[in-house]
Amino acid sequence: GTLRRRAPSREAIRPSKRAVLWGTALIGIQAYLTLTYVWITGRAGGVDLFVLVPWIWINVALLAFLRADAPAVAGRDRLLPAGIAVGYFLILLGVSGTIGLGTAFSDAVPRAELRLLLFDVPPGWAPTVIYAGEFIRVALRPPLLLGYAAIAYLLYATIARSGAGVIGGVVGLFSCVGCMVPIVASAVAVLTGSTAGYLQPENLAVISGYDISTAVFLLTVFILWFGYRSTADPAGGTE
């Protein structure tokens, strides 16, 4: 028959009372940690966007993990969507500057010894791990890693639900607007030189442009979420 997509029902989108309760408690704890940090450190910027950004990434990523149920598929059927999702996750890490080549491959990358930032950055950003050696550099930040993992998970769940074949899955990945948005945005940031800023903790908010990255992240999750709902919602399945 003809394929027809229906919009997800309100019941499928509306969170339960228990979810609202736990979400409110989580946001309360995050607010407490943030305000305490700002008060103790006397941070000049106060509660600005840079302080709030990690919680946005963390909360949206957790919501995606909790609300999107990956189907229970057989081993072989799981390999393709899992492989695409892992590959996409690695691409995001690379184009965002989270991982990359070290000082031997680029003069623009300053050498940085292994550092674990706990109290040098606001809550949500910690613990941040920064390292730039001769062959590899990393800038591991929990909210970004969790956010990228959530995007990859949504992609995996969508492909697994739709039962896409090898060609369909690969073509779908690179024709998906939501999938390409963070890749293109991150690639532009790298080409304009913002990657070097990932190794400078004192310049994180200025150089890395997390306001733009956050907007891209939210747009990506929004697009992928509704793509997932169109295949996962019983009321919005295919006919």
PDB file of C-alpha atoms in Angstrom:
ATOM      1  CA  GLY A   1       0.000   0.000   0.000  1.00  0.00           C
ATOM      2  CA  THR A   2       0.929   3.643   0.003  1.00  0.00           C
ATOM      3  CA  LEU A   3       3.234   4.768   2.780  1.00  0.00           C
ATOM      4  CA  ARG A   4       1.659   7.407   4.968  1.00  0.00           C
ATOM      5  CA  ARG A   5       3.245   9.154   7.943  1.00  0.00           C
ATOM      6  CA  ARG A   6       1.145  10.477  10.769  1.00  0.00           C
ATOM      7  CA  ALA A   7       2.162  13.068  13.311  1.00  0.00           C
ATOM      8  CA  PRO A   8       2.905  11.628  16.763  1.00  0.00           C
ATOM      9  CA  SER A   9       0.006  11.801  19.189  1.00  0.00           C
ATOM     10  CA  ARG A  10      -0.002  14.243  22.072  1.00  0.00           C
ATOM     11  CA  GLU A  11      -0.055  11.348  24.520  1.00  0.00           C
ATOM     12  CA  ALA A  12       3.201  10.034  23.047  1.00  0.00           C
ATOM     13  CA  ILE A  13       4.910  13.418  23.434  1.00  0.00           C
ATOM     14  CA  ARG A  14       3.475  14.514  26.802  1.00  0.00           C
ATOM     15  CA  PRO A  15       5.818  13.534  29.692  1.00  0.00           C
ATOM     16  CA  SER A  16       4.510  11.626  32.690  1.00  0.00           C
ATOM     17  CA  LYS A  17       4.110  13.242  36.113  1.00  0.00           C
ATOM     18  CA  ARG A  18       7.029  11.178  37.395  1.00  0.00           C
ATOM     19  CA  ALA A  19       9.239  12.420  34.553  1.00  0.00           C
ATOM     20  CA  VAL A  20       8.274  16.016  35.293  1.00  0.00           C
ATOM     21  CA  LEU A  21       9.092  15.495  38.986  1.00  0.00           C
ATOM     22  CA  TRP A  22      12.508  13.993  38.292  1.00  0.00           C
ATOM     23  CA  GLY A  23      13.227  16.629  35.662  1.00  0.00           C
ATOM     24  CA  THR A  24      12.373  19.443  38.061  1.00  0.00           C
ATOM     25  CA  ALA A  25      14.618  17.921  40.741  1.00  0.00           C
ATOM     26  CA  LEU A  26      17.493  17.574  38.254  1.00  0.00           C
ATOM     27  CA  ILE A  27      17.202  21.171  37.086  1.00  0.00           C
ATOM     28  CA  GLY A  28      17.032  22.291  40.729  1.00  0.00           C
ATOM     29  CA  ILE A  29      20.307  20.504  41.517  1.00  0.00           C
ATOM     30  CA  GLN A  30      21.940  21.988  38.439  1.00  0.00           C
ATOM     31  CA  ALA A  31      20.784  25.479  39.390  1.00  0.00           C
ATOM     32  CA  TYR A  32      22.123  25.005  42.922  1.00  0.00           C
ATOM     33  CA  LEU A  33      25.539  23.870  41.669  1.00  0.00           C
ATOM     34  CA  THR A  34      25.739  26.733  39.174  1.00  0.00           C
ATOM     35  CA  LEU A  35      24.719  29.477  41.600  1.00  0.00           C
ATOM     36  CA  THR A  36      27.060  28.110  44.271  1.00  0.00           C
ATOM     37  CA  TYR A  37      29.961  28.080  41.816  1.00  0.00           C
ATOM     38  CA  VAL A  38      29.256  31.651  40.683  1.00  0.00           C
ATOM     39  CA  TRP A  39      28.958  32.847  44.293  1.00  0.00           C
ATOM     40  CA  ILE A  40      32.129  31.119  45.538  1.00  0.00           C
ATOM     41  CA  THR A  41      34.301  32.120  42.571  1.00  0.00           C
ATOM     42  CA  GLY A  42      32.830  35.597  42.176  1.00  0.00           C
ATOM     43  CA  ARG A  43      32.679  34.958  38.448  1.00  0.00           C
ATOM     44  CA  ALA A  44      32.665  38.232  36.529  1.00  0.00           C
ATOM     45  CA  GLY A  45      30.198  37.037  33.935  1.00  0.00           C
ATOM     46  CA  GLY A  46      27.784  35.724  36.544  1.00  0.00           C
ATOM     47  CA  VAL A  47      25.211  33.275  35.242  1.00  0.00           C
ATOM     48  CA  ASP A  48      25.821  33.813  31.537  1.00  0.00           C
ATOM     49  CA  LEU A  49      25.306  31.588  28.529  1.00  0.00           C
ATOM     50  CA  PHE A  50      28.612  29.750  28.983  1.00  0.00           C
ATOM     51  CA  VAL A  51      27.529  28.621  32.444  1.00  0.00           C
ATOM     52  CA  LEU A  52      24.133  27.455  31.208  1.00  0.00           C
ATOM     53  CA  VAL A  53      25.212  25.752  27.971  1.00  0.00           C
ATOM     54  CA  PRO A  54      26.463  22.452  29.479  1.00  0.00           C
ATOM     55  CA  TRP A  55      23.163  21.865  31.283  1.00  0.00           C
ATOM     56  CA  ILE A  56      21.254  22.446  28.039  1.00  0.00           C
ATOM     57  CA  TRP A  57      23.327  19.796  26.265  1.00  0.00           C
ATOM     58  CA  ILE A  58      23.145  17.356  29.174  1.00  0.00           C
ATOM     59  CA  ASN A  59      19.398  17.704  29.750  1.00  0.00           C
ATOM     60  CA  VAL A  60      18.432  17.463  26.078  1.00  0.00           C
ATOM     61  CA  ALA A  61      20.742  14.464  25.596  1.00  0.00           C
ATOM     62  CA  LEU A  62      19.292  12.662  28.623  1.00  0.00           C
ATOM     63  CA  LEU A  63      15.779  13.403  27.378  1.00  0.00           C
ATOM     64  CA  ALA A  64      16.645  11.910  23.984  1.00  0.00           C
ATOM     65  CA  PHE A  65      18.046   8.747  25.583  1.00  0.00           C
ATOM     66  CA  LEU A  66      15.017   8.344  27.838  1.00  0.00           C
ATOM     67  CA  ARG A  67      12.321   9.072  25.259  1.00  0.00           C
ATOM     68  CA  ALA A  68      13.738   7.201  22.272  1.00  0.00           C
ATOM     69  CA  ASP A  69      13.478   3.424  22.505  1.00  0.00           C
ATOM     70  CA  ALA A  70      15.753   1.517  20.184  1.00  0.00           C
ATOM     71  CA  PRO A  71      14.035  -1.601  18.800  1.00  0.00           C
ATOM     72  CA  ALA A  72      15.131  -5.069  19.820  1.00  0.00           C
ATOM     73  CA  VAL A  73      16.581  -6.320  16.551  1.00  0.00           C
ATOM     74  CA  ALA A  74      18.630  -9.395  15.686  1.00  0.00           C
ATOM     75  CA  GLY A  75      22.406  -9.282  15.639  1.00  0.00           C
ATOM     76  CA  ARG A  76      22.859  -8.876  11.882  1.00  0.00           C
ATOM     77  CA  ASP A  77      20.083  -6.327  11.611  1.00  0.00           C
ATOM     78  CA  ARG A  78      21.729  -4.347  14.397  1.00  0.00           C
ATOM     79  CA  LEU A  79      25.152  -4.173  12.736  1.00  0.00           C
ATOM     80  CA  LEU A  80      24.259  -1.704   9.988  1.00  0.00           C
ATOM     81  CA  PRO A  81      22.495   0.966  12.081  1.00  0.00           C
ATOM     82  CA  ALA A  82      25.047   0.558  14.877  1.00  0.00           C
ATOM     83  CA  GLY A  83      27.937   0.914  12.437  1.00  0.00           C
ATOM     84  CA  ILE A  84      26.434   4.040  10.872  1.00  0.00           C
ATOM     85  CA  ALA A  85      25.743   5.580  14.297  1.00  0.00           C
ATOM     86  CA  VAL A  86      29.257   4.869  15.607  1.00  0.00           C
ATOM     87  CA  GLY A  87      30.816   6.198  12.412  1.00  0.00           C
ATOM     88  CA  TYR A  88      28.689   9.335  12.617  1.00  0.00           C
ATOM     89  CA  PHE A  89      29.644   9.798  16.281  1.00  0.00           C
ATOM     90  CA  LEU A  90      33.339   9.614  15.352  1.00  0.00           C
ATOM     91  CA  ILE A  91      32.800  12.090  12.510  1.00  0.00           C
ATOM     92  CA  LEU A  92      31.209  14.538  14.955  1.00  0.00           C
ATOM     93  CA  LEU A  93      34.148  14.156  17.346  1.00  0.00           C
ATOM     94  CA  GLY A  94      36.571  14.823  14.510  1.00  0.00           C
ATOM     95  CA  VAL A  95      34.917  17.804  12.823  1.00  0.00           C
ATOM     96  CA  SER A  96      34.142  19.455  16.172  1.00  0.00           C
ATOM     97  CA  GLY A  97      37.781  19.321  17.252  1.00  0.00           C
ATOM     98  CA  THR A  98      37.064  17.018  20.178  1.00  0.00           C
ATOM     99  CA  ILE A  99      39.674  14.622  18.800  1.00  0.00           C
ATOM    100  CA  GLY A 100      42.233  15.248  16.103  1.00  0.00           C
ATOM    101  CA  LEU A 101      45.804  15.116  14.944  1.00  0.00           C
ATOM    102  CA  GLY A 102      48.565  16.423  17.191  1.00  0.00           C
ATOM    103  CA  THR A 103      51.287  19.027  16.898  1.00  0.00           C
ATOM    104  CA  ALA A 104      53.317  17.016  14.386  1.00  0.00           C
ATOM    105  CA  PHE A 105      50.595  17.545  11.791  1.00  0.00           C
ATOM    106  CA  SER A 106      49.711  21.197  12.373  1.00  0.00           C
ATOM    107  CA  ASP A 107      51.585  24.271  13.571  1.00  0.00           C
ATOM    108  CA  ALA A 108      48.236  25.802  14.571  1.00  0.00           C
ATOM    109  CA  VAL A 109      47.810  23.285  17.406  1.00  0.00           C
ATOM    110  CA  PRO A 110      49.722  24.381  20.523  1.00  0.00           C
ATOM    111  CA  ARG A 111      51.243  21.640  22.612  1.00  0.00           C
ATOM    112  CA  ALA A 112      49.379  21.030  25.876  1.00  0.00           C
ATOM    113  CA  GLU A 113      50.193  18.549  28.602  1.00  0.00           C
ATOM    114  CA  LEU A 114      47.469  16.255  29.904  1.00  0.00           C
ATOM    115  CA  ARG A 115      45.163  18.326  32.114  1.00  0.00           C
ATOM    116  CA  LEU A 116      42.104  17.418  34.135  1.00  0.00           C
ATOM    117  CA  LEU A 117      39.948  20.471  34.792  1.00  0.00           C
ATOM    118  CA  LEU A 118      37.670  20.157  37.801  1.00  0.00           C
ATOM    119  CA  PHE A 119      37.364  23.577  39.401  1.00  0.00           C
ATOM    120  CA  ASP A 120      38.770  25.678  36.539  1.00  0.00           C
ATOM    121  CA  VAL A 121      35.463  25.433  34.684  1.00  0.00           C
ATOM    122  CA  PRO A 122      31.820  25.817  35.783  1.00  0.00           C
ATOM    123  CA  PRO A 123      29.756  22.791  36.878  1.00  0.00           C
ATOM    124  CA  GLY A 124      28.575  20.809  33.893  1.00  0.00           C
ATOM    125  CA  TRP A 125      31.812  21.375  32.013  1.00  0.00           C
ATOM    126  CA  ALA A 126      33.804  19.429  34.587  1.00  0.00           C
ATOM    127  CA  PRO A 127      35.573  17.104  34.421  1.00  0.00           C
ATOM    128  CA  THR A 128      37.196  18.321  31.203  1.00  0.00           C
ATOM    129  CA  VAL A 129      40.242  16.491  29.862  1.00  0.00           C
ATOM    130  CA  ILE A 130      42.622  18.378  27.572  1.00  0.00           C
ATOM    131  CA  TYR A 131      45.711  17.027  25.867  1.00  0.00           C
ATOM    132  CA  ALA A 132      47.711  17.841  22.763  1.00  0.00           C
ATOM    133  CA  GLY A 133      50.635  15.546  22.048  1.00  0.00           C
ATOM    134  CA  GLU A 134      52.752  14.976  18.996  1.00  0.00           C
ATOM    135  CA  PHE A 135      50.313  12.664  17.240  1.00  0.00           C
ATOM    136  CA  ILE A 136      46.910  13.215  18.866  1.00  0.00           C
ATOM    137  CA  ARG A 137      44.951  15.926  20.618  1.00  0.00           C
ATOM    138  CA  VAL A 138      41.771  15.616  22.632  1.00  0.00           C
ATOM    139  CA  ALA A 139      39.419  18.030  24.341  1.00  0.00           C
ATOM    140  CA  LEU A 140      36.887  15.853  26.131  1.00  0.00           C
ATOM    141  CA  ARG A 141      33.956  17.714  27.643  1.00  0.00           C
ATOM    142  CA  PRO A 142      31.065  15.720  29.186  1.00  0.00           C
ATOM    143  CA  PRO A 143      28.161  17.763  27.749  1.00  0.00           C
ATOM    144  CA  LEU A 144      29.497  17.626  24.213  1.00  0.00           C
ATOM    145  CA  LEU A 145      30.297  13.919  24.383  1.00  0.00           C
ATOM    146  CA  LEU A 146      26.851  13.182  25.797  1.00  0.00           C
ATOM    147  CA  GLY A 147      25.181  15.405  23.216  1.00  0.00           C
ATOM    148  CA  TYR A 148      26.963  13.801  20.281  1.00  0.00           C
ATOM    149  CA  ALA A 149      26.200  10.349  21.684  1.00  0.00           C
ATOM    150  CA  ALA A 150      22.505  11.262  21.915  1.00  0.00           C
ATOM    151  CA  ILE A 151      22.464  12.402  18.289  1.00  0.00           C
ATOM    152  CA  ALA A 152      24.124   9.152  17.210  1.00  0.00           C
ATOM    153  CA  TYR A 153      21.654   7.165  19.307  1.00  0.00           C
ATOM    154  CA  LEU A 154      18.669   8.894  17.705  1.00  0.00           C
ATOM    155  CA  LEU A 155      20.150   8.110  14.311  1.00  0.00           C
ATOM    156  CA  TYR A 156      20.638   4.461  15.286  1.00  0.00           C
ATOM    157  CA  ALA A 157      17.095   4.139  16.638  1.00  0.00           C
ATOM    158  CA  THR A 158      15.603   5.725  13.529  1.00  0.00           C
ATOM    159  CA  ILE A 159      17.500   3.521  11.077  1.00  0.00           C
ATOM    160  CA  ALA A 160      16.834   0.389  13.135  1.00  0.00           C
ATOM    161  CA  ARG A 161      13.113   1.202  13.311  1.00  0.00           C
ATOM    162  CA  SER A 162      12.822   1.908   9.612  1.00  0.00           C
ATOM    163  CA  GLY A 163      14.709  -1.249   8.680  1.00  0.00           C
ATOM    164  CA  ALA A 164      16.816   0.632   6.153  1.00  0.00           C
ATOM    165  CA  GLY A 165      19.079  -1.427   3.923  1.00  0.00           C
ATOM    166  CA  VAL A 166      22.769  -0.765   3.403  1.00  0.00           C
ATOM    167  CA  ILE A 167      22.342   1.661   0.519  1.00  0.00           C
ATOM    168  CA  GLY A 168      19.262   3.294   2.019  1.00  0.00           C
ATOM    169  CA  GLY A 169      20.952   3.752   5.382  1.00  0.00           C
ATOM    170  CA  VAL A 170      24.101   5.356   3.997  1.00  0.00           C
ATOM    171  CA  VAL A 171      22.244   7.577   1.539  1.00  0.00           C
ATOM    172  CA  GLY A 172      19.769   8.518   4.261  1.00  0.00           C
ATOM    173  CA  LEU A 173      22.594   9.593   6.557  1.00  0.00           C
ATOM    174  CA  PHE A 174      24.130  12.042   4.107  1.00  0.00           C
ATOM    175  CA  SER A 175      20.815  13.319   2.761  1.00  0.00           C
ATOM    176  CA  CYS A 176      19.396  13.912   6.253  1.00  0.00           C
ATOM    177  CA  VAL A 177      19.344  17.633   7.006  1.00  0.00           C
ATOM    178  CA  GLY A 178      19.550  17.015  10.736  1.00  0.00           C
ATOM    179  CA  CYS A 179      22.621  14.790  10.344  1.00  0.00           C
ATOM    180  CA  MET A 180      24.506  17.193   8.120  1.00  0.00           C
ATOM    181  CA  VAL A 181      23.841  20.372  10.121  1.00  0.00           C
ATOM    182  CA  PRO A 182      26.383  19.705  12.916  1.00  0.00           C
ATOM    183  CA  ILE A 183      28.977  18.338  10.464  1.00  0.00           C
ATOM    184  CA  VAL A 184      28.847  21.414   8.235  1.00  0.00           C
ATOM    185  CA  ALA A 185      28.749  23.844  11.173  1.00  0.00           C
ATOM    186  CA  SER A 186      31.650  22.153  12.938  1.00  0.00           C
ATOM    187  CA  ALA A 187      33.701  21.971   9.751  1.00  0.00           C
ATOM    188  CA  VAL A 188      33.243  25.718   9.239  1.00  0.00           C
ATOM    189  CA  ALA A 189      34.373  26.339  12.812  1.00  0.00           C
ATOM    190  CA  VAL A 190      37.495  24.233  12.308  1.00  0.00           C
ATOM    191  CA  LEU A 191      38.354  25.950   9.010  1.00  0.00           C
ATOM    192  CA  THR A 192      38.057  29.373  10.658  1.00  0.00           C
ATOM    193  CA  GLY A 193      40.567  28.366  13.306  1.00  0.00           C
ATOM    194  CA  SER A 194      38.396  27.894  16.378  1.00  0.00           C
ATOM    195  CA  THR A 195      39.801  24.432  17.086  1.00  0.00           C
ATOM    196  CA  ALA A 196      42.901  25.903  18.707  1.00  0.00           C
ATOM    197  CA  GLY A 197      40.617  27.535  21.262  1.00  0.00           C
ATOM    198  CA  TYR A 198      39.620  24.103  22.560  1.00  0.00           C
ATOM    199  CA  LEU A 199      43.040  23.912  24.218  1.00  0.00           C
ATOM    200  CA  GLN A 200      42.715  27.247  26.007  1.00  0.00           C
ATOM    201  CA  PRO A 201      40.380  26.876  29.036  1.00  0.00           C
ATOM    202  CA  GLU A 202      40.346  30.608  29.747  1.00  0.00           C
ATOM    203  CA  ASN A 203      39.025  31.328  26.243  1.00  0.00           C
ATOM    204  CA  LEU A 204      36.452  28.545  25.940  1.00  0.00           C
ATOM    205  CA  ALA A 205      33.377  30.751  25.836  1.00  0.00           C
ATOM    206  CA  VAL A 206      34.841  33.267  23.389  1.00  0.00           C
ATOM    207  CA  ILE A 207      36.671  31.149  20.830  1.00  0.00           C
ATOM    208  CA  SER A 208      34.633  27.983  20.685  1.00  0.00           C
ATOM    209  CA  GLY A 209      31.310  29.670  19.960  1.00  0.00           C
ATOM    210  CA  TYR A 210      29.165  27.398  22.104  1.00  0.00           C
ATOM    211  CA  ASP A 211      26.125  29.593  21.599  1.00  0.00           C
ATOM    212  CA  ILE A 212      26.086  28.704  17.901  1.00  0.00           C
ATOM    213  CA  SER A 213      27.029  25.075  18.600  1.00  0.00           C
ATOM    214  CA  THR A 214      24.153  24.785  21.063  1.00  0.00           C
ATOM    215  CA  ALA A 215      21.664  26.145  18.552  1.00  0.00           C
ATOM    216  CA  VAL A 216      22.944  23.633  15.973  1.00  0.00           C
ATOM    217  CA  PHE A 217      22.715  20.828  18.533  1.00  0.00           C
ATOM    218  CA  LEU A 218      19.107  21.663  19.430  1.00  0.00           C
ATOM    219  CA  LEU A 219      18.124  21.905  15.765  1.00  0.00           C
ATOM    220  CA  THR A 220      19.743  18.546  15.038  1.00  0.00           C
ATOM    221  CA  VAL A 221      18.006  16.788  17.914  1.00  0.00           C
ATOM    222  CA  PHE A 222      14.684  18.377  16.928  1.00  0.00           C
ATOM    223  CA  ILE A 223      14.925  17.125  13.338  1.00  0.00           C
ATOM    224  CA  LEU A 224      16.150  13.648  14.262  1.00  0.00           C
ATOM    225  CA  TRP A 225      13.566  13.304  17.031  1.00  0.00           C
ATOM    226  CA  PHE A 226      10.638  13.867  14.703  1.00  0.00           C
ATOM    227  CA  GLY A 227      12.244  11.593  12.132  1.00  0.00           C
ATOM    228  CA  TYR A 228      12.417   8.940  14.838  1.00  0.00           C
ATOM    229  CA  ARG A 229       8.835   9.558  15.968  1.00  0.00           C
ATOM    230  CA  SER A 230       7.563   9.111  12.418  1.00  0.00           C
ATOM    231  CA  THR A 231       8.899   5.540  12.475  1.00  0.00           C
ATOM    232  CA  ALA A 232       8.507   4.675  16.170  1.00  0.00           C
ATOM    233  CA  ASP A 233       5.112   6.071  17.191  1.00  0.00           C
ATOM    234  CA  PRO A 234       2.408   3.403  16.914  1.00  0.00           C
ATOM    235  CA  ALA A 235      -0.057   6.151  16.052  1.00  0.00           C
ATOM    236  CA  GLY A 236       2.306   7.516  13.463  1.00  0.00           C
ATOM    237  CA  GLY A 237       3.552   4.352  11.866  1.00  0.00           C
ATOM    238  CA  THR A 238       3.481   3.430   8.235  1.00  0.00           C
ATOM    239  CA  GLU A 239       0.486   2.081   6.425  1.00  0.00           C
TER     240      GLU A 239
END
